[in-house]
Amino acid sequence: MSAQNNTAFYPGSFDPLTLGHLDIIQRAAALFDKVLVGIGQSDSKKYLFSTEDRRQMVIDSCSHLSNVEVQVYKGLTVDFAVKNNISLLIRGLRTHIDFAYEQQMFEMNKTLSSSVDTLYFPTAKEYSHLSSTLVREVARHDSALDGMVPPAVLKRLKP
Ligand code: ADP
C-alpha cells in the first residue's frame, strides 16, 4: 500500500471547533490534496459535546471545502496514522505553552513511528486567544461568542 503522501491528518478534540481550528483546516486544505480531521475519542477525557456532535460541527463548518473529510478515532494518533498510511500530522501553535507541549508530543510520536512527521501552523493573529476551553467558559456564562466559532457551533452552544 502506498502512503497517502498528499493527505494531512489534523487530530484534536474539537470540543467544540473554533474559528482558530477552522483557519488551520482551511490553510491546510489549500496546500494538500486531502485534509482528514480526526475527532479524538478518549475514555479518559470528559467532553462537553458528544463525539457525534463534535464530528457534525466540523462537517457542517467545512461544507465549503471539498477536500476535507472528518473521521472519529480512538487510541493513539500516531497509531491511527500508521494504520491509515498517513505520514503527516498537522497541529496549530498559539503560545509557548502549545510549543512546549507539541515538542514533547512530536518526540514521542517520532519514537513510536519514525514514518510520521508533524507540520505546525502558527495561529492567525485574530484567533491566537481562542481555545475550546475558553469558548466553553464564555458560553457557560452566556456571553457573546461573536468571532469565536462558526455558525454551526454557535447554534449548538446557544440553541
Ligand atoms: P487537543 O485536545 O488535541 O489539543 P484541540 O481541539 O484543543 O485538541 O486542538 C487541536 C489542535 O488545534 C492543537 O494543535 C491546537 O494547538 C490547535 N489549536 C487550537 N486552537 C487554535 C487556535 N486558536 N489557533 C491555532 N491553532 C489552534
mmCIF file of C-alpha atoms and ligand atoms in Angstrom:
data_model
loop_
_atom_site.group_PDB
_atom_site.id
_atom_site.type_symbol
_atom_site.label_atom_id
_atom_site.label_comp_id
_atom_site.label_asym_id
_atom_site.label_seq_id
_atom_site.Cartn_x
_atom_site.Cartn_y
_atom_site.Cartn_z
ATOM 1 C CA MET A 1 0.000 0.000 0.000
ATOM 2 C CA SER A 2 1.368 3.425 -0.859
ATOM 3 C CA ALA A 3 1.470 6.249 1.661
ATOM 4 C CA GLN A 4 -1.202 8.910 1.369
ATOM 5 C CA ASN A 5 1.511 11.491 0.706
ATOM 6 C CA ASN A 6 -0.879 14.285 -0.057
ATOM 7 C CA THR A 7 -3.092 13.708 2.934
ATOM 8 C CA ALA A 8 -2.635 15.732 6.097
ATOM 9 C CA PHE A 9 -4.220 14.453 9.282
ATOM 10 C CA TYR A 10 -5.422 17.090 11.768
ATOM 11 C CA PRO A 11 -6.170 15.429 15.105
ATOM 12 C CA GLY A 12 -7.856 17.120 18.042
ATOM 13 C CA SER A 13 -10.724 17.172 20.494
ATOM 14 C CA PHE A 14 -12.648 19.940 18.722
ATOM 15 C CA ASP A 15 -14.891 20.340 21.772
ATOM 16 C CA PRO A 16 -16.063 22.491 20.079
ATOM 17 C CA LEU A 17 -14.453 23.560 16.789
ATOM 18 C CA THR A 18 -13.396 27.223 16.922
ATOM 19 C CA LEU A 19 -12.570 29.708 14.168
ATOM 20 C CA GLY A 20 -8.910 29.111 15.102
ATOM 21 C CA HIS A 21 -9.255 25.415 14.222
ATOM 22 C CA LEU A 22 -11.196 26.252 11.063
ATOM 23 C CA ASP A 23 -8.467 28.649 9.936
ATOM 24 C CA ILE A 24 -5.889 25.839 10.229
ATOM 25 C CA ILE A 25 -8.157 23.448 8.291
ATOM 26 C CA GLN A 26 -8.666 26.000 5.503
ATOM 27 C CA ARG A 27 -4.967 26.794 5.214
ATOM 28 C CA ALA A 28 -4.099 23.089 5.120
ATOM 29 C CA ALA A 29 -6.857 22.384 2.582
ATOM 30 C CA ALA A 30 -5.204 24.898 0.250
ATOM 31 C CA LEU A 31 -1.886 23.033 0.491
ATOM 32 C CA PHE A 32 -2.823 19.342 0.487
ATOM 33 C CA ASP A 33 -4.961 17.134 -1.750
ATOM 34 C CA LYS A 34 -6.869 15.964 1.288
ATOM 35 C CA VAL A 35 -7.205 17.044 4.906
ATOM 36 C CA LEU A 36 -8.560 14.428 7.261
ATOM 37 C CA VAL A 37 -9.815 15.936 10.508
ATOM 38 C CA GLY A 38 -9.599 13.375 13.318
ATOM 39 C CA ILE A 39 -12.094 13.699 16.130
ATOM 40 C CA GLY A 40 -10.358 12.107 19.101
ATOM 41 C CA GLN A 41 -12.460 9.926 21.364
ATOM 42 C CA SER A 42 -10.770 9.144 24.645
ATOM 43 C CA ASP A 43 -12.422 7.325 27.550
ATOM 44 C CA SER A 44 -10.266 9.283 29.989
ATOM 45 C CA LYS A 45 -11.445 12.711 28.732
ATOM 46 C CA LYS A 46 -14.699 14.425 29.645
ATOM 47 C CA TYR A 47 -16.190 16.303 26.720
ATOM 48 C CA LEU A 48 -18.921 18.944 26.652
ATOM 49 C CA PHE A 49 -20.199 17.691 23.287
ATOM 50 C CA SER A 50 -20.809 14.094 22.251
ATOM 51 C CA THR A 51 -18.496 12.568 19.688
ATOM 52 C CA GLU A 52 -21.258 12.736 17.087
ATOM 53 C CA ASP A 53 -21.908 16.432 17.802
ATOM 54 C CA ARG A 54 -18.191 17.248 17.591
ATOM 55 C CA ARG A 55 -17.988 15.360 14.289
ATOM 56 C CA GLN A 56 -21.114 17.001 12.864
ATOM 57 C CA MET A 57 -19.980 20.516 13.810
ATOM 58 C CA VAL A 58 -16.755 20.004 11.839
ATOM 59 C CA ILE A 59 -18.632 18.507 8.867
ATOM 60 C CA ASP A 60 -21.126 21.393 8.808
ATOM 61 C CA SER A 61 -18.394 24.029 9.168
ATOM 62 C CA CYS A 62 -16.256 22.542 6.386
ATOM 63 C CA SER A 63 -19.006 22.017 3.811
ATOM 64 C CA HIS A 64 -17.349 24.648 1.578
ATOM 65 C CA LEU A 65 -14.112 22.629 1.482
ATOM 66 C CA SER A 66 -14.415 19.693 -0.915
ATOM 67 C CA ASN A 67 -11.118 18.063 0.110
ATOM 68 C CA VAL A 68 -11.814 17.904 3.850
ATOM 69 C CA GLU A 69 -13.023 14.685 5.458
ATOM 70 C CA VAL A 70 -13.843 14.001 9.080
ATOM 71 C CA GLN A 71 -13.302 10.797 10.998
ATOM 72 C CA VAL A 72 -13.669 9.772 14.617
ATOM 73 C CA TYR A 73 -10.766 7.773 16.019
ATOM 74 C CA LYS A 74 -9.771 6.136 19.287
ATOM 75 C CA GLY A 75 -6.326 5.365 20.598
ATOM 76 C CA LEU A 76 -3.000 6.950 19.801
ATOM 77 C CA THR A 77 -2.985 9.452 16.948
ATOM 78 C CA VAL A 78 0.247 8.054 15.579
ATOM 79 C CA ASP A 79 -1.195 4.504 15.513
ATOM 80 C CA PHE A 80 -4.203 5.747 13.564
ATOM 81 C CA ALA A 81 -1.871 7.485 11.115
ATOM 82 C CA VAL A 82 0.287 4.385 10.560
ATOM 83 C CA LYS A 83 -2.754 2.118 10.107
ATOM 84 C CA ASN A 84 -4.151 4.512 7.512
ATOM 85 C CA ASN A 85 -0.842 5.071 5.694
ATOM 86 C CA ILE A 86 -0.777 8.729 6.654
ATOM 87 C CA SER A 87 2.672 10.220 7.101
ATOM 88 C CA LEU A 88 1.837 13.806 8.032
ATOM 89 C CA LEU A 89 0.096 15.261 11.061
ATOM 90 C CA ILE A 90 -0.774 18.924 11.320
ATOM 91 C CA ARG A 91 -1.199 20.923 14.510
ATOM 92 C CA GLY A 92 -1.708 24.571 15.405
ATOM 93 C CA LEU A 93 0.607 26.648 17.580
ATOM 94 C CA ARG A 94 -0.602 29.581 19.643
ATOM 95 C CA THR A 95 1.717 30.179 22.564
ATOM 96 C CA HIS A 96 4.962 28.938 24.078
ATOM 97 C CA ILE A 97 2.766 26.600 26.135
ATOM 98 C CA ASP A 98 1.498 24.956 22.933
ATOM 99 C CA PHE A 99 5.084 24.838 21.686
ATOM 100 C CA ALA A 100 6.417 23.055 24.765
ATOM 101 C CA TYR A 101 3.575 20.519 24.683
ATOM 102 C CA GLU A 102 3.844 19.928 20.941
ATOM 103 C CA GLN A 103 7.586 19.451 21.103
ATOM 104 C CA GLN A 104 7.150 16.625 23.626
ATOM 105 C CA MET A 105 4.343 15.135 21.572
ATOM 106 C CA PHE A 106 6.479 15.333 18.443
ATOM 107 C CA GLU A 107 9.373 13.495 20.097
ATOM 108 C CA MET A 108 7.042 10.823 21.440
ATOM 109 C CA ASN A 109 5.376 10.335 18.061
ATOM 110 C CA LYS A 110 8.771 10.066 16.360
ATOM 111 C CA THR A 111 9.804 7.461 18.901
ATOM 112 C CA LEU A 112 6.628 5.474 18.276
ATOM 113 C CA SER A 113 6.778 5.794 14.499
ATOM 114 C CA SER A 114 9.621 7.403 12.581
ATOM 115 C CA SER A 115 7.480 7.427 9.422
ATOM 116 C CA VAL A 116 5.052 10.037 10.766
ATOM 117 C CA ASP A 117 6.092 13.696 10.725
ATOM 118 C CA THR A 118 4.282 16.812 12.006
ATOM 119 C CA LEU A 119 3.794 20.187 10.395
ATOM 120 C CA TYR A 120 2.866 23.177 12.566
ATOM 121 C CA PHE A 121 0.728 26.119 11.569
ATOM 122 C CA PRO A 122 1.181 29.300 13.569
ATOM 123 C CA THR A 123 -2.156 30.666 14.667
ATOM 124 C CA ALA A 124 -3.647 33.602 12.803
ATOM 125 C CA LYS A 125 -3.277 36.768 14.926
ATOM 126 C CA GLU A 126 -7.029 37.261 15.253
ATOM 127 C CA TYR A 127 -7.502 33.752 16.672
ATOM 128 C CA SER A 128 -4.444 33.473 18.909
ATOM 129 C CA HIS A 129 -6.546 33.906 22.076
ATOM 130 C CA LEU A 130 -9.083 31.253 21.096
ATOM 131 C CA SER A 131 -9.302 27.833 22.678
ATOM 132 C CA SER A 132 -12.188 25.387 23.040
ATOM 133 C CA THR A 133 -11.803 25.648 26.813
ATOM 134 C CA LEU A 134 -12.264 29.434 26.817
ATOM 135 C CA VAL A 135 -15.141 29.227 24.347
ATOM 136 C CA ARG A 136 -16.936 26.731 26.636
ATOM 137 C CA GLU A 137 -16.364 29.060 29.591
ATOM 138 C CA VAL A 138 -17.690 32.119 27.737
ATOM 139 C CA ALA A 139 -20.740 30.110 26.594
ATOM 140 C CA ARG A 140 -21.362 28.871 30.134
ATOM 141 C CA HIS A 141 -21.636 32.489 31.280
ATOM 142 C CA ASP A 142 -23.956 33.277 28.405
ATOM 143 C CA SER A 143 -21.614 35.876 26.943
ATOM 144 C CA ALA A 144 -21.354 36.777 23.256
ATOM 145 C CA LEU A 145 -19.376 34.367 21.083
ATOM 146 C CA ASP A 146 -19.025 36.631 18.044
ATOM 147 C CA GLY A 147 -15.844 35.993 16.102
ATOM 148 C CA MET A 148 -15.034 32.842 18.050
ATOM 149 C CA VAL A 149 -16.905 29.923 16.499
ATOM 150 C CA PRO A 150 -18.521 29.046 13.149
ATOM 151 C CA PRO A 151 -22.354 29.293 12.854
ATOM 152 C CA ALA A 152 -22.811 25.502 13.117
ATOM 153 C CA VAL A 153 -21.124 25.610 16.530
ATOM 154 C CA LEU A 154 -22.878 28.783 17.674
ATOM 155 C CA LYS A 155 -26.294 27.229 17.147
ATOM 156 C CA ARG A 156 -25.351 24.277 19.359
ATOM 157 C CA LEU A 157 -23.774 26.425 22.072
ATOM 158 C CA LYS A 158 -26.694 28.881 22.077
ATOM 159 C CA PRO A 159 -29.697 26.885 20.848
HETATM 160 P P1 ADP B 1 -6.200 18.656 21.644
HETATM 161 O O1 ADP B 1 -7.081 18.191 22.758
HETATM 162 O O2 ADP B 1 -5.610 17.548 20.837
HETATM 163 O O3 ADP B 1 -5.175 19.702 21.998
HETATM 164 P P2 ADP B 1 -7.755 20.778 20.435
HETATM 165 O O4 ADP B 1 -9.073 20.588 19.775
HETATM 166 O O5 ADP B 1 -7.719 21.577 21.674
HETATM 167 O O6 ADP B 1 -7.230 19.313 20.635
HETATM 168 O O7 ADP B 1 -6.724 21.408 19.421
HETATM 169 C C1 ADP B 1 -6.341 20.755 18.236
HETATM 170 C C2 ADP B 1 -5.170 21.490 17.614
HETATM 171 O O8 ADP B 1 -5.597 22.793 17.210
HETATM 172 C C3 ADP B 1 -3.977 21.707 18.516
HETATM 173 O O9 ADP B 1 -2.804 21.593 17.727
HETATM 174 C C4 ADP B 1 -4.135 23.130 18.997
HETATM 175 O O10 ADP B 1 -2.904 23.707 19.332
HETATM 176 C C5 ADP B 1 -4.715 23.761 17.741
HETATM 177 N N1 ADP B 1 -5.478 24.980 18.032
HETATM 178 C C6 ADP B 1 -6.475 25.137 18.910
HETATM 179 N N2 ADP B 1 -6.937 26.409 18.913
HETATM 180 C C7 ADP B 1 -6.199 27.075 17.987
HETATM 181 C C8 ADP B 1 -6.162 28.429 17.524
HETATM 182 N N3 ADP B 1 -6.972 29.367 18.022
HETATM 183 N N4 ADP B 1 -5.262 28.751 16.572
HETATM 184 C C9 ADP B 1 -4.426 27.810 16.089
HETATM 185 N N5 ADP B 1 -4.395 26.521 16.490
HETATM 186 C C10 ADP B 1 -5.264 26.159 17.422
#
